[in-house]
Tab-separated table of C-alpha atoms in Angstrom:
chain	number	residue	atom	x	y	z
H	1	MET	CA	-39.055	14.378	23.985
H	2	ALA	CA	-38.941	17.989	25.127
H	3	ASP	CA	-37.359	17.000	28.448
H	4	THR	CA	-34.627	14.917	26.809
H	5	PHE	CA	-31.168	16.375	26.362
H	6	HIS	CA	-29.915	16.244	22.771
H	7	TYR	CA	-26.815	16.417	20.707
H	8	VAL	CA	-27.440	18.997	17.987
H	9	PHE	CA	-25.602	18.772	14.664
H	10	PRO	CA	-25.904	20.884	11.519
H	11	ALA	CA	-26.779	18.304	8.881
H	12	ILE	CA	-27.799	17.500	5.344
H	13	ARG	CA	-30.693	15.080	4.845
H	14	GLY	CA	-30.592	12.425	2.161
H	15	ILE	CA	-32.426	9.276	1.134
H	16	GLN	CA	-31.031	5.861	0.236
H	17	ALA	CA	-33.174	2.799	-0.376
H	18	GLY	CA	-36.180	4.775	0.825
H	19	ARG	CA	-34.624	5.538	4.212
H	20	GLU	CA	-33.480	8.903	5.501
H	21	TYR	CA	-29.898	9.406	6.552
H	22	TYR	CA	-27.967	12.494	7.617
H	23	VAL	CA	-24.489	13.839	6.963
H	24	SER	CA	-22.858	16.154	9.473
H	25	MET	CA	-19.487	17.449	10.633
H	26	CYS	CA	-18.453	16.327	14.103
H	27	PRO	CA	-15.582	17.859	16.133
H	28	LEU	CA	-12.818	15.331	16.692
H	29	ARG	CA	-12.951	15.852	20.446
H	30	LEU	CA	-16.487	14.408	20.501
H	31	ILE	CA	-15.650	11.264	18.548
H	32	PRO	CA	-14.214	9.229	21.469
H	33	ARG	CA	-16.987	10.403	23.796
H	34	ILE	CA	-20.087	9.531	21.838
H	35	PHE	CA	-19.073	6.797	19.409
H	36	LEU	CA	-18.772	3.341	20.918
H	37	PHE	CA	-17.568	-0.042	19.752
H	38	ASP	CA	-19.524	-3.226	20.109
H	39	GLU	CA	-18.220	-5.218	23.043
H	40	GLU	CA	-15.181	-7.087	21.732
H	41	GLU	CA	-15.902	-10.113	23.885
H	42	LEU	CA	-19.158	-10.773	22.035
H	43	THR	CA	-19.106	-13.464	19.386
H	44	ALA	CA	-19.112	-12.346	15.767
H	45	GLU	CA	-22.772	-13.164	15.223
H	46	LEU	CA	-23.740	-10.787	18.052
H	47	ARG	CA	-21.618	-7.892	16.785
H	48	ALA	CA	-22.140	-5.479	13.890
H	49	GLN	CA	-18.491	-5.021	12.967
H	50	ARG	CA	-15.100	-6.732	13.053
H	51	THR	CA	-13.037	-6.661	16.221
H	52	LEU	CA	-10.563	-3.845	16.520
H	53	ASN	CA	-7.100	-4.592	15.157
H	54	LYS	CA	-5.146	-2.735	17.822
H	55	ALA	CA	-1.873	-3.031	15.912
H	56	ARG	CA	-3.216	-0.690	13.212
H	57	VAL	CA	-4.222	2.122	15.562
H	58	PRO	CA	-0.811	3.575	16.590
H	59	GLU	CA	0.285	3.807	12.958
H	60	MET	CA	-2.906	5.638	11.998
H	61	ALA	CA	-2.553	7.959	14.991
H	62	ARG	CA	1.046	8.749	14.025
H	63	TYR	CA	-0.158	9.532	10.527
H	64	MET	CA	-2.400	12.227	12.016
H	65	THR	CA	0.111	13.678	14.444
H	66	ASP	CA	3.030	13.580	12.009
H	67	HIS	CA	1.030	15.277	9.249
H	68	PRO	CA	-1.323	17.693	11.029
H	69	ASP	CA	-1.473	19.962	7.985
H	70	SER	CA	-2.229	17.300	5.385
H	71	TYR	CA	-3.798	14.181	6.936
H	72	VAL	CA	-7.073	12.985	5.389
H	73	PHE	CA	-9.710	10.722	6.972
H	74	SER	CA	-12.871	9.678	5.176
H	75	ALA	CA	-16.307	9.826	6.827
H	76	LEU	CA	-17.437	7.623	9.681
H	77	THR	CA	-20.724	5.765	9.337
H	78	ALA	CA	-22.769	5.288	12.494
H	79	SER	CA	-26.110	3.925	13.621
H	80	VAL	CA	-28.027	5.455	16.536
H	81	ASP	CA	-30.614	3.499	18.525
H	82	ALA	CA	-32.799	6.568	19.139
H	83	ASP	CA	-35.334	8.696	17.327
H	84	LEU	CA	-33.506	11.170	15.118
H	85	VAL	CA	-35.254	14.485	14.642
H	86	PHE	CA	-34.361	16.577	11.617
H	87	GLU	CA	-35.436	20.208	11.653
H	88	PRO	CA	-35.159	21.681	8.153
H	89	ALA	CA	-33.817	25.218	7.892
H	90	GLY	CA	-36.663	26.207	5.582
H	91	GLY	CA	-39.649	24.252	4.300
H	92	GLU	CA	-40.172	20.539	4.826
H	93	GLU	CA	-38.473	19.768	1.512
H	94	GLN	CA	-35.311	21.593	2.572
H	95	LYS	CA	-32.297	19.271	2.779
H	96	LEU	CA	-30.252	21.561	5.032
H	97	GLY	CA	-31.120	21.794	8.689
H	98	THR	CA	-30.404	20.626	12.222
H	99	LEU	CA	-30.228	17.049	13.445
H	100	ARG	CA	-31.238	16.435	17.068
H	101	ILE	CA	-30.105	13.155	18.640
H	102	PRO	CA	-31.091	12.195	22.216
H	103	MET	CA	-28.036	11.875	24.438
H	104	GLU	CA	-29.454	8.650	25.845
H	105	GLY	CA	-29.026	7.036	22.438
H	106	THR	CA	-26.136	4.691	21.706
H	107	PHE	CA	-23.899	5.435	18.729
H	108	ILE	CA	-22.424	2.373	17.044
H	109	ILE	CA	-19.827	2.783	14.291
H	110	ASN	CA	-20.629	0.664	11.260
H	111	ASP	CA	-17.573	1.806	9.317
H	112	GLY	CA	-14.526	3.607	10.704
H	113	GLN	CA	-13.810	2.023	14.067
H	114	HIS	CA	-10.051	2.162	13.463
H	115	ARG	CA	-10.269	5.831	12.494
H	116	ARG	CA	-12.212	6.484	15.695
H	117	ALA	CA	-9.562	4.751	17.835
H	118	ALA	CA	-6.753	6.567	16.014
H	119	ILE	CA	-8.461	9.920	16.604
H	120	GLU	CA	-8.716	9.163	20.323
H	121	MET	CA	-5.031	8.255	20.501
H	122	ALA	CA	-3.921	11.254	18.436
H	123	LEU	CA	-5.865	13.674	20.634
H	124	ARG	CA	-3.935	12.503	23.688
H	125	GLN	CA	-0.769	13.732	21.999
H	126	ARG	CA	-2.193	16.749	20.210
H	127	PRO	CA	-5.364	17.904	21.988
H	128	GLU	CA	-5.382	21.076	19.902
H	129	MET	CA	-6.610	18.952	16.978
H	130	GLY	CA	-9.887	18.456	18.845
H	131	HIS	CA	-11.507	21.487	17.194
H	132	GLU	CA	-11.069	19.938	13.740
H	133	THR	CA	-13.936	17.965	12.244
H	134	ILE	CA	-14.676	14.728	10.460
H	135	ALA	CA	-17.705	13.902	8.347
H	136	VAL	CA	-20.192	11.489	9.903
H	137	VAL	CA	-23.059	9.703	8.194
H	138	PHE	CA	-25.887	8.953	10.660
H	139	PHE	CA	-28.458	6.202	10.230
H	140	SER	CA	-31.304	5.413	12.585
H	141	ASP	CA	-30.571	1.961	14.009
H	142	ILE	CA	-33.262	-0.603	13.255
H	143	GLY	CA	-31.665	-3.606	14.896
H	144	LEU	CA	-28.623	-5.853	14.877
H	145	ALA	CA	-29.439	-7.592	11.602
H	146	ARG	CA	-29.684	-4.289	9.737
H	147	SER	CA	-26.420	-3.040	11.288
H	148	GLN	CA	-24.632	-6.244	10.334
H	149	GLN	CA	-25.987	-5.958	6.796
H	150	MET	CA	-24.782	-2.351	6.636
H	151	PHE	CA	-21.283	-3.486	7.620
H	152	ALA	CA	-21.317	-6.197	4.957
H	153	ASP	CA	-22.589	-3.800	2.280
H	154	LEU	CA	-20.129	-1.029	3.161
H	155	ASN	CA	-17.194	-3.428	2.882
H	156	ARG	CA	-18.467	-5.595	0.032
H	157	TYR	CA	-16.825	-3.609	-2.733
H	158	ALA	CA	-13.942	-2.059	-0.786
H	159	ILE	CA	-10.768	-2.883	-2.712
H	160	ARG	CA	-7.321	-2.056	-1.454
H	161	PRO	CA	-5.438	0.010	-4.063
H	162	SER	CA	-2.497	-1.667	-5.755
H	163	THR	CA	0.953	-1.195	-4.266
H	164	SER	CA	2.099	0.530	-7.456
H	165	ILE	CA	-0.487	3.295	-7.423
H	166	SER	CA	-0.235	3.709	-3.637
H	167	ILE	CA	3.492	4.383	-3.988
H	168	LEU	CA	3.012	6.521	-7.090
H	169	TYR	CA	0.649	8.845	-5.233
H	170	ASP	CA	2.703	9.013	-2.009
H	171	HIS	CA	4.367	12.424	-1.978
H	172	ARG	CA	5.689	12.043	1.568
H	173	ASP	CA	8.006	9.174	0.633
H	174	ASP	CA	11.338	10.351	-0.792
H	175	ALA	CA	11.917	6.901	-2.293
H	176	ALA	CA	8.615	7.174	-4.148
H	177	GLU	CA	9.629	10.584	-5.499
H	178	LEU	CA	12.969	9.175	-6.625
H	179	THR	CA	11.207	6.293	-8.367
H	180	ARG	CA	8.836	8.675	-10.148
H	181	ARG	CA	11.792	10.648	-11.475
H	182	LEU	CA	13.715	7.487	-12.322
H	183	VAL	CA	10.854	6.071	-14.363
H	184	ALA	CA	10.546	9.363	-16.246
H	185	GLU	CA	14.267	9.877	-16.883
H	186	ALA	CA	15.936	6.456	-17.165
H	187	LEU	CA	15.803	5.203	-20.743
H	188	PRO	CA	15.261	1.489	-19.881
H	189	PHE	CA	12.018	2.296	-18.089
H	190	ARG	CA	10.593	4.946	-20.371
H	191	ASP	CA	7.123	3.927	-21.622
H	192	LEU	CA	7.531	0.433	-20.171
H	193	VAL	CA	6.275	0.886	-16.596
H	194	GLU	CA	2.795	0.016	-15.353
H	195	THR	CA	2.034	2.623	-12.699
H	196	GLU	CA	-1.484	1.560	-11.646
H	197	ARG	CA	-1.254	-2.199	-11.167
H	198	SER	CA	1.216	-4.371	-9.320
H	199	ASN	CA	0.655	-7.280	-11.696
H	200	LEU	CA	0.869	-7.247	-15.467
H	201	SER	CA	-1.792	-8.881	-17.613
H	202	LEU	CA	-0.802	-11.139	-20.465
H	203	ARG	CA	-1.820	-8.469	-22.960
H	204	SER	CA	-0.039	-5.572	-21.268
H	205	ARG	CA	2.616	-3.907	-23.363
H	206	ARG	CA	4.442	-2.817	-20.209
H	207	LEU	CA	7.485	-4.713	-19.021
H	208	PHE	CA	7.810	-3.551	-15.399
H	209	THR	CA	5.596	-2.451	-12.537
H	210	PHE	CA	6.205	0.755	-10.621
H	211	SER	CA	6.233	-1.085	-7.296
H	212	ALA	CA	8.908	-3.525	-8.536
H	213	ILE	CA	11.206	-0.664	-9.554
H	214	TYR	CA	10.530	1.072	-6.230
H	215	HIS	CA	11.520	-1.942	-4.128
H	216	ALA	CA	14.493	-2.787	-6.340
H	217	THR	CA	15.859	0.767	-6.214
H	218	ASN	CA	15.390	0.917	-2.451
H	219	ALA	CA	17.495	-2.240	-2.203
H	220	LEU	CA	20.124	-0.735	-4.503
H	221	LEU	CA	20.537	2.404	-2.381
H	222	SER	CA	20.184	0.672	0.997
H	223	GLU	CA	23.919	0.597	1.719
H	224	CYS	CA	24.950	3.989	0.354
H	225	GLU	CA	23.915	7.470	1.355
H	226	PRO	CA	23.895	9.861	-1.611
H	227	GLU	CA	24.192	13.528	-0.674
H	228	ASP	CA	20.763	14.451	-2.021
H	229	MET	CA	17.924	13.352	-4.276
H	230	ASP	CA	19.809	14.304	-7.452
H	231	ALA	CA	22.860	12.292	-6.411
H	232	ALA	CA	20.695	9.273	-5.561
H	233	LEU	CA	18.908	9.582	-8.886
H	234	THR	CA	22.223	9.661	-10.745
H	235	VAL	CA	23.405	6.487	-9.035
H	236	ALA	CA	20.120	4.685	-9.675
H	237	ARG	CA	19.808	5.810	-13.280
H	238	THR	CA	23.401	4.829	-14.066
H	239	PHE	CA	22.948	1.424	-12.467
H	240	TRP	CA	19.730	0.552	-14.274
H	241	GLU	CA	21.009	1.810	-17.614
H	242	THR	CA	24.118	-0.339	-17.167
H	243	VAL	CA	21.999	-3.382	-16.312
H	244	ALA	CA	19.768	-2.729	-19.334
H	245	SER	CA	22.777	-2.569	-21.651
H	246	GLN	CA	23.417	-6.256	-20.835
H	247	LEU	CA	19.802	-7.315	-21.370
H	248	PRO	CA	18.965	-6.447	-24.992
H	249	GLU	CA	15.375	-7.681	-24.749
H	250	TRP	CA	14.432	-4.630	-22.671
H	251	GLU	CA	15.438	-2.272	-25.469
H	252	GLN	CA	13.835	-4.497	-28.106
H	253	VAL	CA	10.530	-4.285	-26.262
H	254	ARG	CA	10.836	-0.504	-25.948
H	255	ARG	CA	11.433	-0.228	-29.695
H	256	GLY	CA	8.507	-2.521	-30.459
H	257	ARG	CA	10.622	-5.261	-32.002
H	258	ILE	CA	9.343	-7.966	-29.674
H	259	ALA	CA	6.247	-8.149	-27.505
H	260	SER	CA	6.628	-7.538	-23.786
H	261	SER	CA	4.375	-10.515	-23.092
H	262	GLU	CA	6.797	-12.755	-24.949
H	263	VAL	CA	9.716	-11.547	-22.849
H	264	ARG	CA	7.787	-11.907	-19.580
H	265	GLN	CA	6.632	-15.390	-20.488
H	266	ASP	CA	9.988	-16.792	-21.608
H	267	LEU	CA	12.519	-14.817	-19.560
H	268	ILE	CA	12.627	-13.794	-15.917
H	269	HIS	CA	14.873	-10.722	-15.893
H	270	SER	CA	12.043	-8.169	-16.014
H	271	HIS	CA	10.042	-9.695	-13.155
H	272	GLY	CA	9.913	-8.189	-9.678
H	273	VAL	CA	11.919	-10.938	-7.945
H	274	VAL	CA	14.849	-10.481	-10.328
H	275	LEU	CA	14.691	-6.676	-10.324
H	276	HIS	CA	14.820	-6.777	-6.526
H	277	ALA	CA	17.739	-9.209	-6.734
H	278	PHE	CA	19.518	-6.827	-9.136
H	279	GLY	CA	19.059	-4.095	-6.530
H	280	LYS	CA	20.583	-6.244	-3.771
H	281	VAL	CA	23.508	-7.217	-5.995
H	282	GLY	CA	23.993	-3.589	-6.992
H	283	ALA	CA	24.170	-2.508	-3.346
H	284	THR	CA	26.979	-5.014	-2.763
H	285	LEU	CA	28.819	-3.915	-5.896
H	286	LEU	CA	28.598	-0.234	-4.990
H	287	ARG	CA	30.035	-1.015	-1.570
H	288	GLU	CA	32.783	-3.439	-2.574
H	289	ASP	CA	33.813	-2.129	-5.984
H	290	PRO	CA	32.757	1.524	-6.316
H	291	GLU	CA	35.083	2.103	-9.276
H	292	GLY	CA	34.734	-1.093	-11.289
H	293	TRP	CA	31.123	-2.181	-10.739
H	294	ARG	CA	29.971	-1.185	-14.245
H	295	LYS	CA	32.396	-3.560	-15.957
H	296	ARG	CA	31.489	-6.411	-13.655
H	297	LEU	CA	27.834	-6.168	-14.667
H	298	ALA	CA	28.835	-7.342	-18.154
H	299	VAL	CA	28.498	-10.882	-16.783
H	300	LEU	CA	24.705	-10.410	-16.779
H	301	ALA	CA	24.734	-10.894	-20.555
H	302	GLU	CA	26.179	-14.392	-20.115
H	303	ILE	CA	23.492	-15.662	-17.732
H	304	ASP	CA	20.676	-17.806	-19.106
H	305	TRP	CA	17.554	-15.917	-18.016
H	306	SER	CA	15.139	-18.467	-19.481
H	307	ARG	CA	12.335	-19.376	-17.119
H	308	SER	CA	13.032	-23.028	-18.024
H	309	ASN	CA	16.652	-22.827	-16.851
H	310	PRO	CA	16.863	-25.384	-14.002
H	311	VAL	CA	19.083	-23.066	-11.960
H	312	TRP	CA	16.074	-20.848	-11.192
H	313	ALA	CA	14.026	-23.688	-9.708
H	314	GLY	CA	13.651	-22.976	-6.004
H	315	ARG	CA	15.259	-19.567	-6.451
H	316	ALA	CA	13.118	-17.293	-8.601
H	317	VAL	CA	10.702	-20.002	-9.714
H	318	VAL	CA	8.641	-21.996	-7.216
H	319	ARG	CA	6.225	-24.640	-8.478
H	320	GLY	CA	6.421	-23.157	-11.949
H	321	LYS	CA	5.641	-19.578	-10.870
H	322	LEU	CA	7.808	-16.554	-10.123
H	323	SER	CA	7.957	-15.852	-6.388
H	324	LYS	CA	8.708	-12.438	-4.840
H	325	ALA	CA	9.151	-13.850	-1.333
H	326	THR	CA	12.142	-12.486	0.570
H	327	GLN	CA	14.025	-15.778	0.526
H	328	ASN	CA	13.522	-16.091	-3.235
H	329	VAL	CA	14.888	-12.602	-3.786
H	330	THR	CA	17.929	-13.568	-1.691
H	331	LEU	CA	18.422	-16.867	-3.524
H	332	THR	CA	18.169	-15.168	-6.908
H	333	ALA	CA	20.628	-12.485	-5.797
H	334	ASN	CA	22.963	-15.200	-4.473
H	335	TYR	CA	23.234	-16.822	-7.874
H	336	ILE	CA	23.894	-13.503	-9.582
H	337	LYS	CA	26.511	-12.592	-6.967
H	338	GLN	CA	28.281	-15.889	-7.514
H	339	GLN	CA	28.394	-15.287	-11.258
H	340	LEU	CA	29.868	-11.833	-10.617
H	341	GLY	CA	32.482	-13.218	-8.226
H	342	LEU	CA	30.964	-11.628	-5.126
H	343	ALA	CA	31.173	-13.337	-1.754
H	344	LEU	CA	27.952	-14.266	0.029
H	345	SER	CA	27.204	-12.833	3.444
H	346	ALA	CA	26.524	-15.110	6.404
H	347	GLU	CA	22.762	-14.607	5.943
H	348	ASP	CA	23.052	-15.254	2.199
H	349	ARG	CA	24.926	-18.468	2.938
H	350	ARG	CA	22.328	-19.587	5.475
H	351	VAL	CA	19.522	-19.184	2.919
H	352	GLU	CA	21.655	-20.885	0.266
H	353	ASP	CA	22.387	-23.864	2.487
H	354	SER	CA	18.684	-24.206	3.249
H	355	LEU	CA	17.917	-24.393	-0.472
H	356	HIS	CA	20.484	-27.120	-1.045
H	357	ARG	CA	19.168	-29.137	1.902
H	358	ASN	CA	15.647	-28.929	0.504
H	359	LEU	CA	16.822	-29.966	-2.950
H	360	ASN	CA	18.733	-32.917	-1.501
H	361	ASP	CA	15.719	-33.996	0.555
H	362	ALA	CA	13.503	-33.813	-2.515
H	363	ALA	CA	15.966	-35.953	-4.467
């Protein structure tokens, strides 16, 4: 052991399930050099991790290089097929010390292979980031089966956050900031927006999801370029307040006169597919009738928004359920445009013709 060259890391010693593990800080420049992937050509049963999704790596690398002052990466977890030697700074019970790992050992990432690849790519563009560090959790490798079990356990309870809360917490996205302000300031949305989940439970008293308003407002503003955030907010707030004035159920829910669950169950105008369609229709109105669009929205009050209305079959409703698919948003917007006297674009017409062909075939 004395003749073996070692990597030396300052570390903290811990115990899980009766086994020692170590947490250290590793310079980014070392990550591509010492941490390896399993061979991708091996079959799944002979690997200890999923194959690398190379399409994800450039986006993650750009995240680092575009935000060098605020990017955040969580710890890597690695197994080492060598004897790890921990030298406590004080007595044997001391948890702080130095971790010595033989250089001949092989480091296999159990969790974080995409972060590792992104770090390698980012360093090619910004080598000065190499002095920064990332936390690494080291385990002594005790074989393939244990490494595979570690991968399964580490990912067993990993749950992707909802779209709503991901957007809510994104302070780099101007559209997310606009939506946060819109939800706080626009009367139709006040106290009626679910900000954590992208789906509403039957018992929820909320009427909209944050992600639905985000996507709908993005569609609304897609064809105009307000001078600044305040101007964009004014346009969006005015549009949604005008829409709400033609849909009295929204205000009745806000005032507690009817239950939101009742509205969501019987009517479709508060669901994501229709909100998105409203946004697309609004973009067309703002472009084609910048002075008279408010009056034209009065037609919304004359539309039958009942889920049971046959006109929504194949548009907003597919096999009895609301669908947020792109073509369903377009088909829903098409119907609303036609009621408002707006012409359909060539793409709108193509999607519309496809619907009618499918309906005729089904008949």
